[in-house]
mmCIF file of C-alpha atoms in Angstrom:
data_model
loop_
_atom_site.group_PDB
_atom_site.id
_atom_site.type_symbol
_atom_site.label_atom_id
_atom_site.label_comp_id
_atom_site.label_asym_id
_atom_site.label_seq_id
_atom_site.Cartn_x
_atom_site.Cartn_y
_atom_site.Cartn_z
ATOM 1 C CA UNK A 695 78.413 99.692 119.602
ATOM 2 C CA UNK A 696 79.111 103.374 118.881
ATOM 3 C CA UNK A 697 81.371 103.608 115.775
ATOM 4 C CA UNK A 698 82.660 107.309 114.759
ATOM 5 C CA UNK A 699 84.730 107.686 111.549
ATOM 6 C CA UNK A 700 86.890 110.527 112.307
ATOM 7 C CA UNK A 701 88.460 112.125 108.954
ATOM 8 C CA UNK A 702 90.351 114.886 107.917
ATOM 9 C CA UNK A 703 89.440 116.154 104.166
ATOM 10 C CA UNK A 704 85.674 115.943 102.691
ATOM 11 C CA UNK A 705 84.458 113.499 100.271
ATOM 12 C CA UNK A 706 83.908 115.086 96.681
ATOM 13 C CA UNK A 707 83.602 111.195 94.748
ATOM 14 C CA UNK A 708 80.038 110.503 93.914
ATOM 15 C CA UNK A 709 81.069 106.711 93.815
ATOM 16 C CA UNK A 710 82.772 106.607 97.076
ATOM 17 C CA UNK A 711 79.591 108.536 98.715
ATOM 18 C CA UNK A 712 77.722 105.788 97.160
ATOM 19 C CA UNK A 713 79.721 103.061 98.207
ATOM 20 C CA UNK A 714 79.838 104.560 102.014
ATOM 21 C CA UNK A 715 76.097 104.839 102.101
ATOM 22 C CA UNK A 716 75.695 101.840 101.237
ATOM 23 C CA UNK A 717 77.715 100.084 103.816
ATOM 24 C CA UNK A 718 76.744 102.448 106.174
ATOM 25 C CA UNK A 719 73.230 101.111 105.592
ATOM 26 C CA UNK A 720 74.498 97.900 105.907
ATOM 27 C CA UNK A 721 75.376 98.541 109.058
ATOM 28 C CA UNK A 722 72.677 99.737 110.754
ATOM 29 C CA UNK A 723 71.292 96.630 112.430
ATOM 30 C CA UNK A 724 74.695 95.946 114.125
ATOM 31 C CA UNK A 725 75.714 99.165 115.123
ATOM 32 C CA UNK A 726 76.103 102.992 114.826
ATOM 33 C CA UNK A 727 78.112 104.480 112.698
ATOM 34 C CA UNK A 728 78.726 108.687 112.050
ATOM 35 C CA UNK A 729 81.441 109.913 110.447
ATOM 36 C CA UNK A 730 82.695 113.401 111.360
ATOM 37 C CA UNK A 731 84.802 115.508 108.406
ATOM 38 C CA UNK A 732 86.694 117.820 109.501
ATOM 39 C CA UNK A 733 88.610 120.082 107.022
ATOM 40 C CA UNK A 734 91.992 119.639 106.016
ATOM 41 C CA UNK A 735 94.740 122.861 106.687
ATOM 42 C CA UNK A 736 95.158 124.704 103.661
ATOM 43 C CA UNK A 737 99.088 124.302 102.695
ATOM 44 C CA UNK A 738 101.220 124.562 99.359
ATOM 45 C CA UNK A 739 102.689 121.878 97.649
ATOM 46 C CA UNK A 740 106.263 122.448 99.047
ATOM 47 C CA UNK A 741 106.616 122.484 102.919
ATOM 48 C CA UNK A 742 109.233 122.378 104.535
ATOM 49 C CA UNK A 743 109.582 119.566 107.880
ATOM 50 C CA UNK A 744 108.544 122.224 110.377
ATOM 51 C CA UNK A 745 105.766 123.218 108.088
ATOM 52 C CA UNK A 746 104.414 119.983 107.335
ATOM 53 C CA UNK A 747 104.240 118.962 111.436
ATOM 54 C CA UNK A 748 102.141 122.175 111.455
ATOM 55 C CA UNK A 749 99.533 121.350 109.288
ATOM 56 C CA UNK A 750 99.655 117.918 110.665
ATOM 57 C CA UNK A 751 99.377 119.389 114.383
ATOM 58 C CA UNK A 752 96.781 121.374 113.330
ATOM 59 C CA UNK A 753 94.322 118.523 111.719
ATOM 60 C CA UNK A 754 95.515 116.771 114.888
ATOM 61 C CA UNK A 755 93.783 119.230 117.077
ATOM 62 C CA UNK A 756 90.515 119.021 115.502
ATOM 63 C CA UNK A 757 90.267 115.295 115.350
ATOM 64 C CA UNK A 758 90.870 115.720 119.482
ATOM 65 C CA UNK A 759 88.350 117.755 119.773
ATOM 66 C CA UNK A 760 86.067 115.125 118.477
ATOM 67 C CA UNK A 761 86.834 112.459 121.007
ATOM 68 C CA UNK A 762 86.053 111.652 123.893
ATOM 69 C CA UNK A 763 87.726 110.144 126.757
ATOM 70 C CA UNK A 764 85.911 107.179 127.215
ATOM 71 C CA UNK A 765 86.195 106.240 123.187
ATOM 72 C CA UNK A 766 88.853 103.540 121.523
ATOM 73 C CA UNK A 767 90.774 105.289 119.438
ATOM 74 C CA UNK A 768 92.182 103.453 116.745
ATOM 75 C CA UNK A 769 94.263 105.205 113.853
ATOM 76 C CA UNK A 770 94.653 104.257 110.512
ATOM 77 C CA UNK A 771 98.573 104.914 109.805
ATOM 78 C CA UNK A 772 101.048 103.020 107.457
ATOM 79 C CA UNK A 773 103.386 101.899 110.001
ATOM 80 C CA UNK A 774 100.137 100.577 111.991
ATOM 81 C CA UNK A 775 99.379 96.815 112.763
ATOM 82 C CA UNK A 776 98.123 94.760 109.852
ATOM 83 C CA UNK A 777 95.517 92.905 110.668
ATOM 84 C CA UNK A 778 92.949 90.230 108.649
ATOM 85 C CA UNK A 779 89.973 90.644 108.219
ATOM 86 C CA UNK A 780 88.998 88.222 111.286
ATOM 87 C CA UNK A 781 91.307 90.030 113.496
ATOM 88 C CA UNK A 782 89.407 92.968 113.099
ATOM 89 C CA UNK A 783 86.393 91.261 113.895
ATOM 90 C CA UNK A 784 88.024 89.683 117.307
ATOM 91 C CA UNK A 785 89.302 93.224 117.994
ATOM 92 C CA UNK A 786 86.188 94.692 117.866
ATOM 93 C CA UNK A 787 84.051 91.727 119.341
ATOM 94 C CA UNK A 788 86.706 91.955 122.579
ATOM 95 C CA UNK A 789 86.070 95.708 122.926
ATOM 96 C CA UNK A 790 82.151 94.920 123.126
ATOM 97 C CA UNK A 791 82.716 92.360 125.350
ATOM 98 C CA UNK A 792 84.832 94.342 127.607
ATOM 99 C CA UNK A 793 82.519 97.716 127.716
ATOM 100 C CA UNK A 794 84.358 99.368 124.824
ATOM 101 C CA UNK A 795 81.067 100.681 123.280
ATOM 102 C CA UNK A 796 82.699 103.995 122.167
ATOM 103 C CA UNK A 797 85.076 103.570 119.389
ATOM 104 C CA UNK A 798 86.646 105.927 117.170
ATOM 105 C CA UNK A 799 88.727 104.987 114.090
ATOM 106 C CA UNK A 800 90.769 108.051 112.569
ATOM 107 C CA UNK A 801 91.915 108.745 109.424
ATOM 108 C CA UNK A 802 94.530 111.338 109.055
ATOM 109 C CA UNK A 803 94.927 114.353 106.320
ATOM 110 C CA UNK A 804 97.948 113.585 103.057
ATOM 111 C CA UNK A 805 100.817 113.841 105.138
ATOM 112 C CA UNK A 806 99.491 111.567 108.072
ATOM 113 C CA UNK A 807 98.190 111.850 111.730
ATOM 114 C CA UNK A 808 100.120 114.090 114.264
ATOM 115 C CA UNK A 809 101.867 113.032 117.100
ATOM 116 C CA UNK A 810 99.339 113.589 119.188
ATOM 117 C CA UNK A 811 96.822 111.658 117.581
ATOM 118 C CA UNK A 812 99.173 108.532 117.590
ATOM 119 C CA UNK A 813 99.484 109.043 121.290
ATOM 120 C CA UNK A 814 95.954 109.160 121.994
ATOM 121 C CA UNK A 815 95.535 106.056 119.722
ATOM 122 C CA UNK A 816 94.956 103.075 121.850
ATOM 123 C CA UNK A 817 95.690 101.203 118.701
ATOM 124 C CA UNK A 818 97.174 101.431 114.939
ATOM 125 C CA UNK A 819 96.096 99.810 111.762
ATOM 126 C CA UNK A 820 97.462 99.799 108.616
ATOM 127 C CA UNK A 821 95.281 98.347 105.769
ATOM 128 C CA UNK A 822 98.400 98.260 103.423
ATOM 129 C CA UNK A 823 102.163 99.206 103.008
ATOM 130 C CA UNK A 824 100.870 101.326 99.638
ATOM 131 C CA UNK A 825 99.560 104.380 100.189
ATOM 132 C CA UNK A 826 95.804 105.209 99.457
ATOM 133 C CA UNK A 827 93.697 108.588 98.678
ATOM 134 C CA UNK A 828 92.390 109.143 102.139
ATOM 135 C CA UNK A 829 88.858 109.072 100.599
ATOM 136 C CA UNK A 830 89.120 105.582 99.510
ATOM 137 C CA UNK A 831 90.179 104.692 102.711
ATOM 138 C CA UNK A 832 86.850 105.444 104.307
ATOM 139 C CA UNK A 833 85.307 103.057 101.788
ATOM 140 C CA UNK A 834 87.236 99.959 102.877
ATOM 141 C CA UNK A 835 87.333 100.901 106.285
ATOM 142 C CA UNK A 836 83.381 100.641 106.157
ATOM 143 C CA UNK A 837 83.385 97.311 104.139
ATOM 144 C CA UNK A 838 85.691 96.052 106.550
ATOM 145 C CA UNK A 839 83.699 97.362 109.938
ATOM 146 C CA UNK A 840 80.619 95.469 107.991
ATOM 147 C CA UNK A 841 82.488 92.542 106.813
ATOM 148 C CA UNK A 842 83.884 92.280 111.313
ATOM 149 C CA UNK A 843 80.055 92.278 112.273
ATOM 150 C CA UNK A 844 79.369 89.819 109.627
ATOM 151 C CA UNK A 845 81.932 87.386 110.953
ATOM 152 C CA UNK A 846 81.362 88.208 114.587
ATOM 153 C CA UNK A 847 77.744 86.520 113.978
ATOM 154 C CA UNK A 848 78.557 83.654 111.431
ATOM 155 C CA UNK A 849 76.315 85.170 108.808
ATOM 156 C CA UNK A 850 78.110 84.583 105.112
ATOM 157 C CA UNK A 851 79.617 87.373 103.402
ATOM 158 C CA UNK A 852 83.279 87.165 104.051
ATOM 159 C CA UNK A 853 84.483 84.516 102.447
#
């Protein structure tokens, strides 16, 4: 399986790089993983609602550019699906099973994923009704991709 992490913003935490890395290592015997930054749209504090769907269009167009047709996008929004941890793993066994080998999970700038991106989303998740720095995010989206392999072949780990 072909995973992409597709994120707006870069990474400046030395933990969280370590903590990715790791996982990402992790991963390797089960399946690819890259994760494409893209930058985030420069904007001041206080936009207005027109503004704010800007930048948001804006990040939305470069995380488009970075996918494919053929890839399963899922998006990582608030008002997504929650899921446990072994739904994940049933999600993502079903799309392997079914010739889903492209799949690309997107994680949207500070004020969210554009319209665009959530109508090119074959699917939502939400991790959480709190909110989280976006950079965190990539951490326990990583653990969580590992932890779905893990239960997808019985190995321990996950409980």
């Amino acid at each position: 399986m072909n995973i992409t992490i597709c994120t707006i913003g870069k990474l400046k935490e030395k933990y969280l790089k370590q903590g990715i890395d790791e996982f990402l290592k992790r991963l390797t015997p089960y399946a690819k993983v890259d994760i494409i930054e893209l930058p985030d749209e420069k904007a001041p504090e206080n936009l207005s609602e027109s503004e704010m769907e800007m930048v948001k269009q804006k990040e939305g167009e470069r995380i488009l550019s970075k996918i494919s047709d053929d890839t399963h996008v899922i998006a990582l929004a608030i008002e997504g699906k929650m899921k446990s941890s072994e739904q994940l793993a049933a999600d993502l066994d079903r799309l392997a099973t079914y010739g889903k080998s492209k799949v690309a999970f997107v994680i949207g700038g500070s004020l969210g994923l554009s319209n665009e991106v959530m109508k090119r989303a074959n699917d939502t998740l939400s991790f959480s009704k709190m909110t989280f720095p976006h950079q965190l995010m990539r951490l326990i989206l990583v653990e969580q991709v590992y932890r779905a392999f893990r239960i997808n072949r019985g190995e321990p780990y996950h409980k």
